[in-house]
PDB file of C-alpha atoms in Angstrom:
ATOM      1  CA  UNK O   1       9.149 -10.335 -10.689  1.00 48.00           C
ATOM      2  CA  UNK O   2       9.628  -9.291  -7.230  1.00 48.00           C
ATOM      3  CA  UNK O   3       9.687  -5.640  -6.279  1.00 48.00           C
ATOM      4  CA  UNK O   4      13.061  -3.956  -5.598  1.00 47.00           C
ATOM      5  CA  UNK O   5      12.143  -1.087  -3.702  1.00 50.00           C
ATOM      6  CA  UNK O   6      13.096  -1.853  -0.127  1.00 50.00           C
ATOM      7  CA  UNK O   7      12.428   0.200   3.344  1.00 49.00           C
ATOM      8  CA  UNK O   8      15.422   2.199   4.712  1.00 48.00           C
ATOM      9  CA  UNK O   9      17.386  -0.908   6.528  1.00 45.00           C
ATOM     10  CA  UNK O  10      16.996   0.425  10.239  1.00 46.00           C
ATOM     11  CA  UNK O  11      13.106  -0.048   9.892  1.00 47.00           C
ATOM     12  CA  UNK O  12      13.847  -4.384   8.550  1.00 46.00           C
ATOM     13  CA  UNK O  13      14.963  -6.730  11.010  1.00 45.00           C
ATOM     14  CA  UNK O  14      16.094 -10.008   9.246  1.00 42.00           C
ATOM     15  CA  UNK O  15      16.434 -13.273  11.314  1.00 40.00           C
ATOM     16  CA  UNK O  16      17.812 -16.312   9.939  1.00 40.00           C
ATOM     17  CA  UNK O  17      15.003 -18.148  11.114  1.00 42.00           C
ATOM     18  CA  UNK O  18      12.324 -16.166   9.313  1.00 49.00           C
ATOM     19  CA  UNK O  19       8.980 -16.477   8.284  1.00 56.00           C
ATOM     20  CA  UNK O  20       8.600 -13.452   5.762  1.00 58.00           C
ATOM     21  CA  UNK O  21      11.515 -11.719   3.946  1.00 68.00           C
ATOM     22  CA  UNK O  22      11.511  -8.424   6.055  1.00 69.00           C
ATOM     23  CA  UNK O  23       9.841  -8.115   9.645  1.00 68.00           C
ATOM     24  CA  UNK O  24       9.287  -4.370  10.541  1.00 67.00           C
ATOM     25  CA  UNK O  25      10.218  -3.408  13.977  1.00 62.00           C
ATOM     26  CA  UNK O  26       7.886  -4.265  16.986  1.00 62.00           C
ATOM     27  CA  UNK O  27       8.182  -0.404  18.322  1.00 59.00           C
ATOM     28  CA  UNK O  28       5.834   0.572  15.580  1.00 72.00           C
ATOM     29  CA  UNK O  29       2.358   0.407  14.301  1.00 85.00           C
ATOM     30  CA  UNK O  30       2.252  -1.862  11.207  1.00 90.00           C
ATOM     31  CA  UNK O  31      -0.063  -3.334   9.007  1.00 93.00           C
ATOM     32  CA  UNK O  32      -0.213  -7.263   8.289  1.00 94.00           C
ATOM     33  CA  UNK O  33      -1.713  -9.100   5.667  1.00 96.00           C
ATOM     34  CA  UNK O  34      -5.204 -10.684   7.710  1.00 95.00           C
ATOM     35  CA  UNK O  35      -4.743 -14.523   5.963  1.00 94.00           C
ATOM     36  CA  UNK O  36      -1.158 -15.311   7.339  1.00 95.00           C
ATOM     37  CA  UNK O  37      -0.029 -11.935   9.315  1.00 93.00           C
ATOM     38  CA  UNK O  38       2.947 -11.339   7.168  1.00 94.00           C
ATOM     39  CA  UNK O  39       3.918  -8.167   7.553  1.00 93.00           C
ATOM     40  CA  UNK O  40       2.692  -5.217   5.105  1.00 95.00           C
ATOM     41  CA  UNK O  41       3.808  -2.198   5.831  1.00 93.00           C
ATOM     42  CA  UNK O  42       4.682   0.342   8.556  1.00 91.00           C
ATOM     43  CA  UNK O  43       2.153   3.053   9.377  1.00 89.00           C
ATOM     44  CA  UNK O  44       4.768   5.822   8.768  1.00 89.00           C
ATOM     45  CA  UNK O  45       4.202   5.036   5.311  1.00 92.00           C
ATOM     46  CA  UNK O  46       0.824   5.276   4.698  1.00 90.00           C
ATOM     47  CA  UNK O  47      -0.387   8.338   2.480  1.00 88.00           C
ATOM     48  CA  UNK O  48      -3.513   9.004   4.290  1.00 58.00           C
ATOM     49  CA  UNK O  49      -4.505  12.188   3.501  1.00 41.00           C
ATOM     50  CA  UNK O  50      -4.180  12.916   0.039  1.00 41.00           C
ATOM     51  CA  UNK O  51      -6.086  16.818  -0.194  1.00 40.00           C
ATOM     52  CA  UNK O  52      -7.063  19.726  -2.432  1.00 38.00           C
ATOM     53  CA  UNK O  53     -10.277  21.152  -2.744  1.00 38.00           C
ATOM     54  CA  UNK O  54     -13.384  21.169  -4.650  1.00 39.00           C
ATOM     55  CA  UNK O  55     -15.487  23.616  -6.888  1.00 40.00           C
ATOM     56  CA  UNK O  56     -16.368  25.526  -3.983  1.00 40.00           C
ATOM     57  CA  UNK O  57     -12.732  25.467  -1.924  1.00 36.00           C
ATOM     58  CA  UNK O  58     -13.872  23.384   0.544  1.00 38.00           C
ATOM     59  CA  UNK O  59     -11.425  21.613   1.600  1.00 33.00           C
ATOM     60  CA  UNK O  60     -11.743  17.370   1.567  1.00 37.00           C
ATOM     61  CA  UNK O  61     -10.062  14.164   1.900  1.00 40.00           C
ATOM     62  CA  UNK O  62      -9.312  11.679  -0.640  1.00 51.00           C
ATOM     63  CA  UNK O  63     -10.079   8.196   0.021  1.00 62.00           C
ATOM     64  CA  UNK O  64      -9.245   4.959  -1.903  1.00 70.00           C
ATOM     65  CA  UNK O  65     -10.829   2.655  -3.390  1.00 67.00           C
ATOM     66  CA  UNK O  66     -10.180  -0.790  -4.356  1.00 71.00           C
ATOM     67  CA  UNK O  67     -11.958  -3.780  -6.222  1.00 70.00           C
ATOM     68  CA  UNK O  68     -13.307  -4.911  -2.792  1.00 71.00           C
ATOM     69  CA  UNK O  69     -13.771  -2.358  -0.672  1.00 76.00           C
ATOM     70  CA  UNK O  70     -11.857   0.716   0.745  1.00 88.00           C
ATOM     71  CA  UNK O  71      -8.429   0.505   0.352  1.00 90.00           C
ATOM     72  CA  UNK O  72      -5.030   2.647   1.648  1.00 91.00           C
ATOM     73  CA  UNK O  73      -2.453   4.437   0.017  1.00 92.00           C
ATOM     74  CA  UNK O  74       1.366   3.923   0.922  1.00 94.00           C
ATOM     75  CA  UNK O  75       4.850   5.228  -0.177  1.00 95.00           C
ATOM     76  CA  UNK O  76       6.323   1.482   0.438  1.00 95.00           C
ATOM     77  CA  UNK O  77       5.348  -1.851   1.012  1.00 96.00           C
ATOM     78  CA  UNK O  78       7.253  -5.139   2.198  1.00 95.00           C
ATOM     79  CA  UNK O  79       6.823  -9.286   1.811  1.00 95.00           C
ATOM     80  CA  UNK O  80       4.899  -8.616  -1.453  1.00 97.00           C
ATOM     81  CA  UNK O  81       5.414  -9.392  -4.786  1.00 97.00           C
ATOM     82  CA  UNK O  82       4.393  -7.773  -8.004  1.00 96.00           C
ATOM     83  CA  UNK O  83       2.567  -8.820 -11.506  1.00 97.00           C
ATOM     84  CA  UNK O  84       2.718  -7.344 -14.693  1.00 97.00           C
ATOM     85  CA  UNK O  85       1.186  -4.210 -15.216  1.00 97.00           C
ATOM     86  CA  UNK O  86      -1.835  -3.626 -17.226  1.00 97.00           C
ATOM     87  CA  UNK O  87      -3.373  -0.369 -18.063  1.00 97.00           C
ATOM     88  CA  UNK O  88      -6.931   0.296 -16.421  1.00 93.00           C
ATOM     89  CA  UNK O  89      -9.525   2.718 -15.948  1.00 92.00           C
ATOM     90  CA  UNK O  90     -10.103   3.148 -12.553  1.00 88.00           C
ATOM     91  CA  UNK O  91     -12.201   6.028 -10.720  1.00 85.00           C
ATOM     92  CA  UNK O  92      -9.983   8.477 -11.442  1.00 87.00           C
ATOM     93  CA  UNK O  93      -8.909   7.753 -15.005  1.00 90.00           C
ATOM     94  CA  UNK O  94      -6.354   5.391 -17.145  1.00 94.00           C
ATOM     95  CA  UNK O  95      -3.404   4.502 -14.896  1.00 95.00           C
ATOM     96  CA  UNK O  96      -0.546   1.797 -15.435  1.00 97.00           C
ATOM     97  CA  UNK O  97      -0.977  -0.737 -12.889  1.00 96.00           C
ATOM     98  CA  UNK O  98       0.413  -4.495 -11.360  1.00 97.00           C
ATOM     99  CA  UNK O  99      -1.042  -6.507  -9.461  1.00 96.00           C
ATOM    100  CA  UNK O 100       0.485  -7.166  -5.924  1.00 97.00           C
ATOM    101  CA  UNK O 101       0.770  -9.960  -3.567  1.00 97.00           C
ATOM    102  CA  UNK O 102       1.242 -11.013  -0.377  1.00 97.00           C
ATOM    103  CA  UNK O 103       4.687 -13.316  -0.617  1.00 96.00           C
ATOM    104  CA  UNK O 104       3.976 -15.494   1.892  1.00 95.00           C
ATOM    105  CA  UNK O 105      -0.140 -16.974   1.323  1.00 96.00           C
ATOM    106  CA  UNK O 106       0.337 -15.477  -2.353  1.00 96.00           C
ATOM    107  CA  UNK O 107      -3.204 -13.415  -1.891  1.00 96.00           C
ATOM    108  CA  UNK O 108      -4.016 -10.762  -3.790  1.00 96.00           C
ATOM    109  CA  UNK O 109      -4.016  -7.161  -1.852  1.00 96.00           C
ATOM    110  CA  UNK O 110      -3.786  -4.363  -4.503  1.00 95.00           C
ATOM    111  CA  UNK O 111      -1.641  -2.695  -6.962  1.00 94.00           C
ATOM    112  CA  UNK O 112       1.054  -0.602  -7.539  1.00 96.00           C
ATOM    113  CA  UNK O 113       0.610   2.637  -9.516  1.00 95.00           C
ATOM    114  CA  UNK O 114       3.353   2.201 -12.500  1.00 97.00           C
ATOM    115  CA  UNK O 115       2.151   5.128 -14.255  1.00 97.00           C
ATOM    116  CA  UNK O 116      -0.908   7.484 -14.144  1.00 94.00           C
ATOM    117  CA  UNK O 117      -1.910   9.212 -17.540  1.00 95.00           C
ATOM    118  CA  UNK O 118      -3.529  12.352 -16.068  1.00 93.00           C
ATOM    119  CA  UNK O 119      -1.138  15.357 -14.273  1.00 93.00           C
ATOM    120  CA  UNK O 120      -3.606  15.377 -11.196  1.00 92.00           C
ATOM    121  CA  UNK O 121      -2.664  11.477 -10.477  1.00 92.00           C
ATOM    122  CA  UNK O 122       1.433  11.810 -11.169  1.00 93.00           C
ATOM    123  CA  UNK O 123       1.707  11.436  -6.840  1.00 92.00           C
ATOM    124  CA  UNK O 124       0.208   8.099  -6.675  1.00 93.00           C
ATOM    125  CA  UNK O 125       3.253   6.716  -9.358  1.00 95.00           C
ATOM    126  CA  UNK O 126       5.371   3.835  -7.772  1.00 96.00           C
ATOM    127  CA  UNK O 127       2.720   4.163  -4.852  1.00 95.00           C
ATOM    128  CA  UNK O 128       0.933   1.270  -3.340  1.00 96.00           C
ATOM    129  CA  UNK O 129      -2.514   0.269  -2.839  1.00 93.00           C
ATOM    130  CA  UNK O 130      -3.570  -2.223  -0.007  1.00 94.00           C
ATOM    131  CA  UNK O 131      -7.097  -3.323   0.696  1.00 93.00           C
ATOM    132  CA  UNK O 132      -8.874  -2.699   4.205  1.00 92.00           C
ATOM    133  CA  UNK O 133     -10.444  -6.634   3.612  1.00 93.00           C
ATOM    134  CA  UNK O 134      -6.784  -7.689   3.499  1.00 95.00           C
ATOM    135  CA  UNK O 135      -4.713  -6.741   6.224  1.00 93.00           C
ATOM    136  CA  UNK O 136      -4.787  -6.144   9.927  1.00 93.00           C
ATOM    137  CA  UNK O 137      -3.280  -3.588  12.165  1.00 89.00           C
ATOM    138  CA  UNK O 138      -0.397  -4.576  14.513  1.00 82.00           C
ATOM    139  CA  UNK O 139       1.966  -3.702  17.528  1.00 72.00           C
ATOM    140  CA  UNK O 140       0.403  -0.560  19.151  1.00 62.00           C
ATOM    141  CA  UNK O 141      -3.021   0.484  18.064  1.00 60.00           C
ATOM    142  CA  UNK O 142      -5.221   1.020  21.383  1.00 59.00           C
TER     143      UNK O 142
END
């Protein structure tokens, strides 16, 4: 099944002559799957800092990991479709997760959180997970 949730429709240009289902704007920073640069998602999505702090209230970063590598969190994602989800035990307990891939060269790129067991991991629900090996940056990173 595909996924439903869509960006807000100012940040998706369509063209009848189209490539991918959704192109995100050329006036922002996006990311692009790295096999066939269809677009991923738009860097105003990306959860990148996900914080608290430790035994010893220092404060520190959470980063993400994958099954190949380090990986990024986002609120939404375009041009990808989803599998079934599975449960799985992942580094940071049992969560509810489907596969999800790129629409256009039908890789693999990561998962979407359906449902995390543990209170601590409730934010990453209906969140997205992209590998680092599998995408690109585009349109404005210097």
């Amino acid at each position: 099944p595909e996924l439903s949730e869509e960006p807000p429709a100012e940040m998706v240009k369509m063209t009848k002559s189209k490539t991918f289902q959704a192109y995100l704007p050329n006036c922002h920073r996006t990311y692009s799957c790295i096999h066939c640069r269809a677009h991923l998602a738009n860097h105003d999505e990306l959860i990148s800092k996900a914080s608290g702090f430790n035994k010893c209230n220092f404060f520190f970063m959470q980063s993400f990991q994958g099954s190949q590598g380090r990986a990024y969190l986002f609120n939404s994602v375009v041009n990808v479709g989803c599998g079934p989800a599975e449960e799985r035990v992942l580094l940071t307990g049992l969560h509810a997760v489907a596969d999800i891939y790129c629409e256009n060269c039908k890789t693999t790129l990561g998962w979407k959180y359906e449902h995390a067991f543990e209170s601590s991991q409730k934010y990453k629900e209906g969140k997205f997970i992209i590998e680092l090996a599998h995408m690109i940056k585009d349109n404005g990173w210097e």
